[in-house]
CSV table of C-alpha atoms in Angstrom, one decimal:
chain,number,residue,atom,x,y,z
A,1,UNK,CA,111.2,89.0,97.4
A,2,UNK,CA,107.4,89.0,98.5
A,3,UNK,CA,106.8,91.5,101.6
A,4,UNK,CA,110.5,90.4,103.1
A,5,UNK,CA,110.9,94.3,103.8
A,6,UNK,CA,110.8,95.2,107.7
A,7,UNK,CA,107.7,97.0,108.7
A,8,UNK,CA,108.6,99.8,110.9
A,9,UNK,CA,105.1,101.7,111.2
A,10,UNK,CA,106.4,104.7,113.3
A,11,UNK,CA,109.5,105.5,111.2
A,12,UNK,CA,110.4,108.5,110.0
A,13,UNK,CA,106.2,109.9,110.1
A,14,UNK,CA,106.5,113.4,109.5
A,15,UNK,CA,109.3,113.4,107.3
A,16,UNK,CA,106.8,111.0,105.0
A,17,UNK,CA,104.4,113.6,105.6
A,18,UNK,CA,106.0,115.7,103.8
A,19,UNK,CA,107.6,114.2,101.2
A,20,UNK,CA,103.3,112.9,100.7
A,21,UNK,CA,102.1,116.3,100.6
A,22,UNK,CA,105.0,117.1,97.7
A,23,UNK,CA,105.1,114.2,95.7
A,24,UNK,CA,100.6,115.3,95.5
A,25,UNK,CA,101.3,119.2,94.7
A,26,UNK,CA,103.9,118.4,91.1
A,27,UNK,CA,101.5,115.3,90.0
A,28,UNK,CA,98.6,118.0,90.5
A,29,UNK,CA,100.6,120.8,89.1
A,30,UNK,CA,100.8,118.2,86.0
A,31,UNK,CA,97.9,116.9,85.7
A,32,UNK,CA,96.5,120.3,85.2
A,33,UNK,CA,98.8,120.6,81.9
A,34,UNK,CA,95.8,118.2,80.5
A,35,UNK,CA,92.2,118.7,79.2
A,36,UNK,CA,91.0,116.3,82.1
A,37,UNK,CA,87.2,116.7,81.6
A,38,UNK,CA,86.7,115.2,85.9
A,39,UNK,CA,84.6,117.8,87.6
A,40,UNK,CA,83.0,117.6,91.0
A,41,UNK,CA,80.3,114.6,91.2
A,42,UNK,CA,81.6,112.3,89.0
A,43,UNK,CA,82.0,109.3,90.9
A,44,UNK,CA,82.1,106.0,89.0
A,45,UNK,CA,85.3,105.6,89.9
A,46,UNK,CA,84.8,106.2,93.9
A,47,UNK,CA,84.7,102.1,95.3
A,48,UNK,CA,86.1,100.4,98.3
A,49,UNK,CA,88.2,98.5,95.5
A,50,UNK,CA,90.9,101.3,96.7
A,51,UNK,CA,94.4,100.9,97.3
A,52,UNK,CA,96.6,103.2,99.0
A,53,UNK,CA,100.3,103.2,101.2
A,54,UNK,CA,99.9,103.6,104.7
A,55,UNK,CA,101.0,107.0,105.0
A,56,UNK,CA,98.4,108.1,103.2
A,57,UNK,CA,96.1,106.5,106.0
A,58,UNK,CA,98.3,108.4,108.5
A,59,UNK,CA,97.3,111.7,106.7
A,60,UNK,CA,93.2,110.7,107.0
A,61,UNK,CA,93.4,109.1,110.7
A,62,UNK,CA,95.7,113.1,111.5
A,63,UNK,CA,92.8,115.7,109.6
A,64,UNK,CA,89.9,113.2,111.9
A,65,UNK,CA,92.4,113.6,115.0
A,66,UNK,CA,92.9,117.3,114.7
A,67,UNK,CA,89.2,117.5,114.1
A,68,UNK,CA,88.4,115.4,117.4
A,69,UNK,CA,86.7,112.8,114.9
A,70,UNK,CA,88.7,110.1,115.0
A,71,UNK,CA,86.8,107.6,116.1
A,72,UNK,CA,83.6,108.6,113.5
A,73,UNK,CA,85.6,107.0,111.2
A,74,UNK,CA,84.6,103.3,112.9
A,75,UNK,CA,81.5,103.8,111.5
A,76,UNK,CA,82.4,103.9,107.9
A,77,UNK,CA,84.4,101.6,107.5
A,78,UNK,CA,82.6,98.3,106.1
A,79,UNK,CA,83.2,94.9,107.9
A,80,UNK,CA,86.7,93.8,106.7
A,81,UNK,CA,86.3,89.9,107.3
A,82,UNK,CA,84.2,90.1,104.5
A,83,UNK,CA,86.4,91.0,102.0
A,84,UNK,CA,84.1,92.7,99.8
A,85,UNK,CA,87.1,94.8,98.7
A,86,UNK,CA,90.4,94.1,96.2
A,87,UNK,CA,93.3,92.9,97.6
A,88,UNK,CA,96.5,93.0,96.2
A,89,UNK,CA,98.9,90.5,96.1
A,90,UNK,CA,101.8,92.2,95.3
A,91,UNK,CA,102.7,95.8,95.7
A,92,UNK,CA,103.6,98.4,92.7
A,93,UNK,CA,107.7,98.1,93.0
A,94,UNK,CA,107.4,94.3,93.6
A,95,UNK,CA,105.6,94.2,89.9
A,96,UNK,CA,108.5,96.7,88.8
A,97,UNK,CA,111.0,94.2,90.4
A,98,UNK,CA,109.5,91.3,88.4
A,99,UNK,CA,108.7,92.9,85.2
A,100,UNK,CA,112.4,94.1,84.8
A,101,UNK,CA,113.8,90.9,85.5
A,102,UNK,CA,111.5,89.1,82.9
A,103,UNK,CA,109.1,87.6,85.4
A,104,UNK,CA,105.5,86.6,85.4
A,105,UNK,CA,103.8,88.3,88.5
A,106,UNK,CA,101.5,86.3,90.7
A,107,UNK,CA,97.7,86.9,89.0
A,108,UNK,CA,95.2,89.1,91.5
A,109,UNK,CA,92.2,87.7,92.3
A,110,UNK,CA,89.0,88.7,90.7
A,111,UNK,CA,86.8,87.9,93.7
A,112,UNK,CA,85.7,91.5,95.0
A,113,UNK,CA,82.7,93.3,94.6
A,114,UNK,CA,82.2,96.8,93.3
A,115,UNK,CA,80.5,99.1,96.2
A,116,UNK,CA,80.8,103.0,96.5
A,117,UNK,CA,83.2,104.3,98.3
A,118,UNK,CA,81.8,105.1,102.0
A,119,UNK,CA,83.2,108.7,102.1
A,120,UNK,CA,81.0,109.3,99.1
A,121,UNK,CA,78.0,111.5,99.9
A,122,UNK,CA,74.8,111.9,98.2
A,123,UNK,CA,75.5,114.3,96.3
A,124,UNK,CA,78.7,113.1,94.6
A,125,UNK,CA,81.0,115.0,96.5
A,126,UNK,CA,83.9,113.0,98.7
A,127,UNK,CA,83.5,113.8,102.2
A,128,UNK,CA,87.5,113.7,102.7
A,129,UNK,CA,88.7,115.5,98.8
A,130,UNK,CA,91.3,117.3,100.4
A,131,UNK,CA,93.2,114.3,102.1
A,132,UNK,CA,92.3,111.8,99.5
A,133,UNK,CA,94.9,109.0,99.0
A,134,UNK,CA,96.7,109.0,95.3
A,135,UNK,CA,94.9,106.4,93.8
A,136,UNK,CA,91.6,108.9,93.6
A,137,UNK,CA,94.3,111.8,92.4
A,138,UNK,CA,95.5,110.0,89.7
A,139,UNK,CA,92.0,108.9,88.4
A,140,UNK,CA,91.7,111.1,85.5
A,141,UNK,CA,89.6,111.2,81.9
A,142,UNK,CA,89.4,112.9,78.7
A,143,UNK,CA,86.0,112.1,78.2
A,144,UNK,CA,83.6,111.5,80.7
A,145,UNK,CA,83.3,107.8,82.0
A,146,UNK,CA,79.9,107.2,82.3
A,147,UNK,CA,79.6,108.2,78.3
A,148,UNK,CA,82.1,106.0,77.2
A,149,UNK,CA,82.3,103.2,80.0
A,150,UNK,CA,85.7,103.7,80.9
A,151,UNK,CA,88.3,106.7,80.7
A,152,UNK,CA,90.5,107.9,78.7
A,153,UNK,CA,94.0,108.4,79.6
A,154,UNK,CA,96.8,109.7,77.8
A,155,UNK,CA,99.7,107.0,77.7
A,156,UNK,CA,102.4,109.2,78.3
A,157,UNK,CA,100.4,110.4,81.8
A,158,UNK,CA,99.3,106.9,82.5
A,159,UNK,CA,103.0,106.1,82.9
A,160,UNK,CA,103.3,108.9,85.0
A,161,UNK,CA,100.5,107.6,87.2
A,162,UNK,CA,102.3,104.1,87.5
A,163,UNK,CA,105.7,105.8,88.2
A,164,UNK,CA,104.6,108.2,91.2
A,165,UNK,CA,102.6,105.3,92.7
A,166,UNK,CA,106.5,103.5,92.7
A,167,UNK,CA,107.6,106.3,94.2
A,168,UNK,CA,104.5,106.5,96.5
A,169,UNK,CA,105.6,103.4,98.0
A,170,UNK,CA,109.2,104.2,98.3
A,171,UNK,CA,108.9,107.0,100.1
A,172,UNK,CA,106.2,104.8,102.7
A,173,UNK,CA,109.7,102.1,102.9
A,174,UNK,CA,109.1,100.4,105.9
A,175,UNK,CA,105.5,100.7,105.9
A,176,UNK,CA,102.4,99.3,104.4
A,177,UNK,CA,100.3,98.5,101.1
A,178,UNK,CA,96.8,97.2,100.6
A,179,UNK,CA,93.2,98.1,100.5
A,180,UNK,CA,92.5,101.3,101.8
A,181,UNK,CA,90.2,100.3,104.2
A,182,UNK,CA,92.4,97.3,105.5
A,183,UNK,CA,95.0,99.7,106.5
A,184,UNK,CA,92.5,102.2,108.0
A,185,UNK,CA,90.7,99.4,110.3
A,186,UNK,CA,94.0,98.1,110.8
A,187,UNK,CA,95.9,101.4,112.4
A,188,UNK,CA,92.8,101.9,114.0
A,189,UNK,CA,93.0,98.5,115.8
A,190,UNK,CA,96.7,98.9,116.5
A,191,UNK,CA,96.3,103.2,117.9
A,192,UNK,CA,93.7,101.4,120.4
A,193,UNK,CA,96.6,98.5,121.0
A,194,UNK,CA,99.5,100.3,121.8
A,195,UNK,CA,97.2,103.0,123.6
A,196,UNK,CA,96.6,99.4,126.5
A,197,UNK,CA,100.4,98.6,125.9
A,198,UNK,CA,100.3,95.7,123.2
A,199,UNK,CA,100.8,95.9,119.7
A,200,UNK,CA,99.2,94.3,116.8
A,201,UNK,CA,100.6,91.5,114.4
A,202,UNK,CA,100.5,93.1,110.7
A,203,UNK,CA,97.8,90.7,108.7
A,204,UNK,CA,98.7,88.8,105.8
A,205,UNK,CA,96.8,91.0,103.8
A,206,UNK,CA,98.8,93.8,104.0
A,207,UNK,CA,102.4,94.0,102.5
A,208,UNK,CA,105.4,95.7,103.1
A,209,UNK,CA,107.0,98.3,101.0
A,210,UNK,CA,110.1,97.8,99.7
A,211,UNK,CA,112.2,100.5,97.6
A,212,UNK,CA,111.7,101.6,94.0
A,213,UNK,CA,114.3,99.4,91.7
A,214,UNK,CA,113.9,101.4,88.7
A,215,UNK,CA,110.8,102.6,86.9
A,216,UNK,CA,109.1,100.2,84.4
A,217,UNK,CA,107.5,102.1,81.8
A,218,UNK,CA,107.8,101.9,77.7
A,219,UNK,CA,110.9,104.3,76.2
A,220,UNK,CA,109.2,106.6,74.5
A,221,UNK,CA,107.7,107.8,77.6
A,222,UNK,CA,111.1,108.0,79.2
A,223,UNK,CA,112.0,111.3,78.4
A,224,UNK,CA,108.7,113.0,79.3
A,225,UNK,CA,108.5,111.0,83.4
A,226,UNK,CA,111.9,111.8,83.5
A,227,UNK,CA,110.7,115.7,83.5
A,228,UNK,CA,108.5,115.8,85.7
A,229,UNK,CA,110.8,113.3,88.2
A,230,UNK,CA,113.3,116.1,88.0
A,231,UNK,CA,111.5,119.1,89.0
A,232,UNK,CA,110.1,116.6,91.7
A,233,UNK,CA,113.1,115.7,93.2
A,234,UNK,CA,114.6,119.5,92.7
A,235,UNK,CA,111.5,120.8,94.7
A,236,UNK,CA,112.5,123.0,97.3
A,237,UNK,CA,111.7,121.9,101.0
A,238,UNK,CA,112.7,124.2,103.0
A,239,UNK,CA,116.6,124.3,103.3
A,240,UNK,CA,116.2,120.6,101.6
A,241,UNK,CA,115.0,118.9,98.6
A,242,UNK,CA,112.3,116.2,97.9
A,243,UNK,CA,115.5,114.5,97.0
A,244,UNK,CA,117.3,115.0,99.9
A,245,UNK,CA,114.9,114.1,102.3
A,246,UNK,CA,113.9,111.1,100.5
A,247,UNK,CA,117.1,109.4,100.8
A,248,UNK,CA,117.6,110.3,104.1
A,249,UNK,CA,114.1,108.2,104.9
A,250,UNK,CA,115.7,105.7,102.7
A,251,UNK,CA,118.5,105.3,104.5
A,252,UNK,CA,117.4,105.1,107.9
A,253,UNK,CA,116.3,101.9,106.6
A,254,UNK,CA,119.2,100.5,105.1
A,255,UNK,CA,118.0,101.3,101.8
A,256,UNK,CA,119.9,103.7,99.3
A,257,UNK,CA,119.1,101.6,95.6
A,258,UNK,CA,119.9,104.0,92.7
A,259,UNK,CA,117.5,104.7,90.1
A,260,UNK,CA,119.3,104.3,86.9
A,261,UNK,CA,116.4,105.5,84.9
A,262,UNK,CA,117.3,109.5,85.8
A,263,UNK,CA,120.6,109.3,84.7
A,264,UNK,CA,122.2,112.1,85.2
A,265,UNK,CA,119.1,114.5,85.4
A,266,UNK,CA,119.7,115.1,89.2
């Protein structure tokens, strides 16, 4: 079941895009329903131990392109045969898979180191807020960190947070999961590759996505993710829905697995 999904890097990119850019504005919308206490400068939480889907890498590698600073970007990325950095072994819907059909998922190793994140700045500010992958979005506190020495989630939202990153990778079917800096040296390498003719053979490191097979999170939360799901996959795209779309990237993959967890919300 492990990373058995094709990879097909240059599928369906800017209707992903989209469908990226959506799935950000309605947890956003929600997570402003909250008494979040994160401000600009905190940063405890801003490390290279950051995962992320590779179209969000696609939407940082097109803001440096249309910026003519693409290749500034070489320069902060840290060495990645080091592997200073977490790396997962399994993506979020392959833990889904295994955790709704009773089975123990494969334990993640422990042997990273915790280093700021190189688009931090000085000052606490990210250099690249605007485009940030949704593992920095969903990092969110009611109290400050640093006080407390860890956050302070609400469990309802933290379910949330695990269900949109499902859906995060779902809607990247076909593509990649990992490190965040893995996939940026990565698509870097491979632009360069296919720019002389070749192409690059995806490292072990990085897994493929594979389709949502329903949302694992505890009952009581149910009723509340199934909300917010709905007005997600009712959002309006133009003469389309979130919905809509996302099937049709689905299915141009030979994927079209129901989620029996909406019911009949949709």
């Amino acid at each position: 079941m492990i990373g058995l999904m094709p990879v097909r890097l240059d599928y369906a990119i800017k209707q992903k895009a989209i469908l990226l850019n959506t799935l950000y504005t309605v947890f956003e919308q929600e997570a402003q329903k909250f008494n979040f206490v994160c401000a600009p400068g905190c940063k405890d939480c801003c490390t290279t131990n950051l995962l992320a889907t590779s179209v969000e890498v696609r939407a940082l590698l097109g803001q440096y392109e249309q910026h003519g600073q693409k290749q500034d970007l070489r320069a902060l990325i840290p060495d990645p045969t080091k592997r200073i950095w977490l790396r997962p072994h399994i993506t979020p819907n392959e833990m889904a898979a295994l955790c709704l059909a009773g089975k123990e998922p494969p334990e993640e190793t422990t042997d990273y180191r915790i280093e700021p994140c190189p688009f931090l700045q000085s000052n606490g500010w990210c250099s690249i807020y605007s485009y940030r992958p949704f593992m920095c979005r969903s990092f969110y506190s009611l109290r400050p960190c640093r006080d407390y020495g860890e956050a302070l989630v609400p469990p309802e939202f933290f379910s949330l947070t695990t269900t949109f990153m499902q859906l995060l990778e779902e809607i990247d079917v076909a593509g990649l999961y990992g490190n965040f800096f893995d996939l940026l040296a990565y698509l870097l390498d491979r632009e360069e590759a296919l720019a002389k003719g070749q192409d690059l053979d995806v490292p072990p490191y990085l897994l493929s996505n594979r389709e949502a097979p329903d949302f694992a999170i505890p009952p009581e939360h149910e009723e509340y993710v199934r909300s917010v799901l709905t007005r997600l996959y009712r959002y309006k795209i133009g003469e389309t829905t979130f919905k809509a779309l996302l099937d049709e990237v689905k299915q141009g993959v030979g994927v079209s697995e129901a989620l029996g967890f909406l019911g009949e919300a949709l």
